[in-house]
Short mmCIF file of C-alpha atoms in Angstrom, two decimals:
data_model
loop_
_atom_site.label_atom_id
_atom_site.label_comp_id
_atom_site.label_asym_id
_atom_site.label_seq_id
_atom_site.Cartn_x
_atom_site.Cartn_y
_atom_site.Cartn_z
CA UNK A 1 61.94 -104.17 -118.16
CA UNK A 2 59.25 -101.63 -117.43
CA UNK A 3 57.57 -100.03 -114.47
CA UNK A 4 53.99 -99.04 -113.74
CA UNK A 5 53.27 -95.31 -113.32
CA UNK A 6 51.54 -96.09 -110.04
CA UNK A 7 54.65 -97.84 -108.71
CA UNK A 8 56.83 -94.87 -109.61
CA UNK A 9 54.40 -92.49 -107.92
CA UNK A 10 54.21 -94.69 -104.82
CA UNK A 11 57.99 -94.96 -104.50
CA UNK A 12 58.45 -91.20 -104.86
CA UNK A 13 55.77 -90.53 -102.24
CA UNK A 14 57.31 -93.03 -99.83
CA UNK A 15 60.66 -91.30 -100.22
CA UNK A 16 59.26 -87.74 -100.28
CA UNK A 17 56.05 -87.87 -98.22
CA UNK A 18 54.73 -84.40 -99.13
CA UNK A 19 55.42 -84.84 -102.85
CA UNK A 20 52.71 -84.12 -105.41
CA UNK A 21 53.49 -86.34 -108.40
CA UNK A 22 52.15 -85.99 -111.94
CA UNK A 23 53.26 -88.74 -114.34
CA UNK A 24 52.72 -89.12 -118.09
CA UNK A 25 53.62 -92.29 -119.99
CA UNK A 26 55.31 -90.75 -123.03
CA UNK A 27 55.26 -93.77 -125.31
CA UNK A 28 52.83 -96.17 -123.67
CA UNK A 29 55.63 -98.72 -123.28
CA UNK A 30 56.09 -98.36 -119.52
CA UNK A 31 59.68 -97.34 -120.12
CA UNK A 32 59.54 -93.66 -121.03
CA UNK A 33 57.82 -91.44 -118.52
CA UNK A 34 57.70 -87.72 -117.79
CA UNK A 35 57.11 -86.72 -114.17
CA UNK A 36 56.57 -83.43 -112.38
CA UNK A 37 57.37 -83.72 -108.69
CA UNK A 38 56.47 -80.83 -106.39
CA UNK A 39 57.63 -80.76 -102.78
CA UNK A 40 58.41 -78.15 -100.14
CA UNK A 41 61.51 -80.15 -99.22
CA UNK A 42 63.11 -79.02 -102.50
CA UNK A 43 63.19 -75.43 -101.30
CA UNK A 44 66.74 -73.98 -101.35
CA UNK A 45 68.18 -77.03 -103.10
CA UNK A 46 69.81 -77.00 -106.53
CA UNK A 47 68.09 -78.81 -109.40
CA UNK A 48 70.73 -81.55 -109.24
CA UNK A 49 70.02 -82.08 -105.53
CA UNK A 50 66.26 -82.10 -106.13
CA UNK A 51 66.58 -84.70 -108.88
CA UNK A 52 68.95 -86.77 -106.70
CA UNK A 53 66.27 -86.83 -103.99
CA UNK A 54 63.76 -88.25 -106.48
CA UNK A 55 66.30 -90.80 -107.77
CA UNK A 56 67.03 -91.85 -104.18
CA UNK A 57 63.29 -92.36 -103.61
CA UNK A 58 63.26 -94.61 -106.68
CA UNK A 59 65.75 -96.87 -104.84
CA UNK A 60 68.19 -97.46 -107.65
CA UNK A 61 65.53 -98.26 -110.27
CA UNK A 62 66.41 -95.14 -112.26
CA UNK A 63 68.63 -96.05 -115.17
CA UNK A 64 67.94 -99.75 -114.62
CA UNK A 65 64.32 -100.95 -114.59
CA UNK A 66 63.27 -97.43 -115.43
CA UNK A 67 65.04 -96.44 -118.61
CA UNK A 68 63.86 -92.90 -119.12
CA UNK A 69 62.17 -90.48 -116.76
CA UNK A 70 61.95 -86.90 -118.03
CA UNK A 71 61.95 -85.27 -114.63
CA UNK A 72 60.92 -81.78 -113.62
CA UNK A 73 60.94 -80.71 -110.00
CA UNK A 74 59.26 -77.71 -108.40
CA UNK A 75 58.58 -76.07 -105.06
CA UNK A 76 54.92 -75.39 -104.20
CA UNK A 77 53.83 -71.76 -104.72
CA UNK A 78 54.16 -69.57 -101.66
CA UNK A 79 56.65 -71.80 -99.80
CA UNK B 1 83.22 -97.01 -103.64
CA UNK B 2 84.54 -95.67 -106.93
CA UNK B 3 87.49 -97.64 -108.27
CA UNK B 4 90.62 -95.54 -107.58
CA UNK B 5 91.91 -95.62 -111.15
CA UNK B 6 88.52 -94.59 -112.54
CA UNK B 7 88.21 -91.76 -110.00
CA UNK B 8 91.60 -90.45 -111.03
CA UNK B 9 90.68 -90.55 -114.69
CA UNK B 10 87.45 -88.68 -113.99
CA UNK B 11 89.27 -86.03 -111.96
CA UNK B 12 91.88 -85.69 -114.71
CA UNK B 13 89.17 -85.18 -117.33
CA UNK B 14 87.37 -82.61 -115.21
CA UNK B 15 90.54 -80.70 -114.33
CA UNK B 16 91.85 -80.44 -117.85
CA UNK B 17 88.56 -79.53 -119.53
CA UNK B 18 86.21 -76.69 -118.58
CA UNK B 19 83.20 -78.51 -120.00
CA UNK B 20 82.94 -82.32 -120.11
CA UNK B 21 79.99 -84.31 -121.40
CA UNK B 22 79.90 -87.98 -120.46
CA UNK B 23 77.50 -89.35 -123.03
CA UNK B 24 76.32 -92.37 -125.00
CA UNK B 25 78.11 -92.18 -128.32
CA UNK B 26 80.17 -89.25 -129.54
CA UNK B 27 79.23 -85.64 -130.27
CA UNK B 28 79.31 -86.46 -134.00
CA UNK B 29 77.46 -89.79 -133.56
CA UNK B 30 75.33 -89.63 -130.41
CA UNK B 31 73.70 -93.00 -129.73
CA UNK B 32 70.91 -91.81 -127.46
CA UNK B 33 68.29 -89.09 -127.86
CA UNK B 34 69.08 -87.52 -124.51
CA UNK B 35 72.80 -87.33 -125.26
CA UNK B 36 72.08 -85.89 -128.70
CA UNK B 37 69.84 -83.23 -127.13
CA UNK B 38 72.60 -82.02 -124.80
CA UNK B 39 75.14 -81.96 -127.65
CA UNK B 40 72.68 -79.78 -129.57
CA UNK B 41 72.25 -77.39 -126.62
CA UNK B 42 76.02 -77.06 -126.23
CA UNK B 43 76.47 -76.31 -129.93
CA UNK B 44 73.66 -73.73 -129.82
CA UNK B 45 75.39 -72.07 -126.87
CA UNK B 46 78.63 -72.35 -128.85
CA UNK B 47 80.76 -73.73 -126.04
CA UNK B 48 83.79 -76.00 -126.56
CA UNK B 49 83.44 -79.29 -124.68
CA UNK B 50 85.04 -82.71 -124.37
CA UNK B 51 82.67 -85.58 -125.24
CA UNK B 52 83.44 -88.91 -123.56
CA UNK B 53 81.70 -92.04 -124.86
CA UNK B 54 80.84 -94.12 -121.80
CA UNK B 55 79.58 -96.97 -123.98
CA UNK B 56 83.20 -97.75 -124.75
CA UNK B 57 84.23 -97.72 -121.09
CA UNK B 58 81.99 -99.78 -118.74
CA UNK B 59 84.32 -99.12 -115.78
CA UNK B 60 84.00 -95.37 -116.28
CA UNK B 61 80.24 -95.73 -116.77
CA UNK B 62 79.77 -97.43 -113.41
CA UNK B 63 82.35 -95.22 -111.67
CA UNK B 64 80.59 -92.04 -112.79
CA UNK B 65 77.27 -93.15 -111.32
CA UNK B 66 78.90 -93.50 -107.93
CA UNK B 67 81.24 -90.50 -108.31
CA UNK B 68 78.36 -88.09 -108.99
CA UNK B 69 75.47 -89.99 -107.39
CA UNK B 70 73.69 -89.64 -110.72
CA UNK B 71 72.23 -92.81 -112.23
CA UNK B 72 71.87 -91.90 -115.88
CA UNK B 73 73.66 -90.41 -118.86
CA UNK B 74 74.40 -87.91 -120.29
CA UNK B 75 76.13 -86.10 -117.45
CA UNK B 76 77.32 -82.53 -118.04
CA UNK B 77 80.12 -81.04 -115.94
CA UNK B 78 81.25 -77.42 -115.97
CA UNK B 79 84.51 -76.60 -114.17
CA UNK B 80 84.37 -79.97 -112.45
CA UNK B 81 80.82 -79.57 -111.14
CA UNK B 82 77.86 -81.71 -112.17
CA UNK B 83 75.30 -79.48 -113.89
CA UNK B 84 72.91 -82.32 -114.57
CA UNK B 85 71.44 -84.58 -117.21
CA UNK B 86 69.33 -83.83 -120.25
CA UNK B 87 66.30 -82.50 -118.36
CA UNK B 88 68.24 -80.00 -116.28
CA UNK B 89 70.50 -78.83 -119.11
CA UNK B 90 67.51 -78.25 -121.37
CA UNK B 91 65.57 -76.45 -118.62
CA UNK B 92 68.57 -74.23 -117.87
CA UNK B 93 69.17 -73.52 -121.56
CA UNK B 94 65.55 -72.48 -122.10
CA UNK B 95 65.63 -70.16 -119.08
CA UNK B 96 69.07 -68.75 -119.99
CA UNK B 97 70.60 -70.05 -116.74
CA UNK B 98 73.05 -72.27 -118.63
CA UNK B 99 74.51 -69.33 -120.52
CA UNK B 100 74.77 -67.34 -117.26
CA UNK B 101 76.43 -70.26 -115.48
CA UNK B 102 79.04 -70.60 -118.23
CA UNK B 103 79.79 -66.88 -118.30
CA UNK B 104 79.97 -66.70 -114.49
CA UNK B 105 82.46 -69.59 -114.53
CA UNK B 106 84.55 -67.82 -117.14
CA UNK B 107 83.84 -70.31 -119.93
CA UNK B 108 83.75 -68.66 -123.37
CA UNK B 109 80.57 -69.29 -125.34
CA UNK B 110 79.68 -68.68 -128.96
CA UNK B 111 77.90 -65.46 -128.20
CA UNK B 112 81.06 -64.03 -126.65
CA UNK B 113 83.49 -65.52 -129.20
#
């Protein structure tokens, strides 16, 4: 089971329209990615809540089809 | 909906232990890199914690995903509150926020022991 980086990016952007998404395939196996997601909608939210927003955008694929996503979230500068 | 019996067990764990790590494997034999990383962070910080091996308890494993709305493991809880998975715990450790959180919640860490 693996996922394409583009699919992950698309899902995140559909769920968080203003998100800027940077994805790196850590092992080239389509199963271990690192992603930096930046969105103004994260402002004032805890890290757990920010990550939950990204997982929700991934519509249940996290932990299933997508085994490992090293996730970092951030708020755009000056927001 | 989380199965009632599982929810009770989770609540019991979280009430009777300041720090609980639901993980794959055990602290001595972690069976996943992410779980091992969090165990390492906790030992660096020098905090006592209860490790629960969700690989041995599929009902608990599924129940926790719903209970905390968090799809993966490990899951670290301090005083009953989800702190996060490996990414967040590592980020907080590197920035010192984890140590502050523990001290603020009155959990003794190695530095203070």
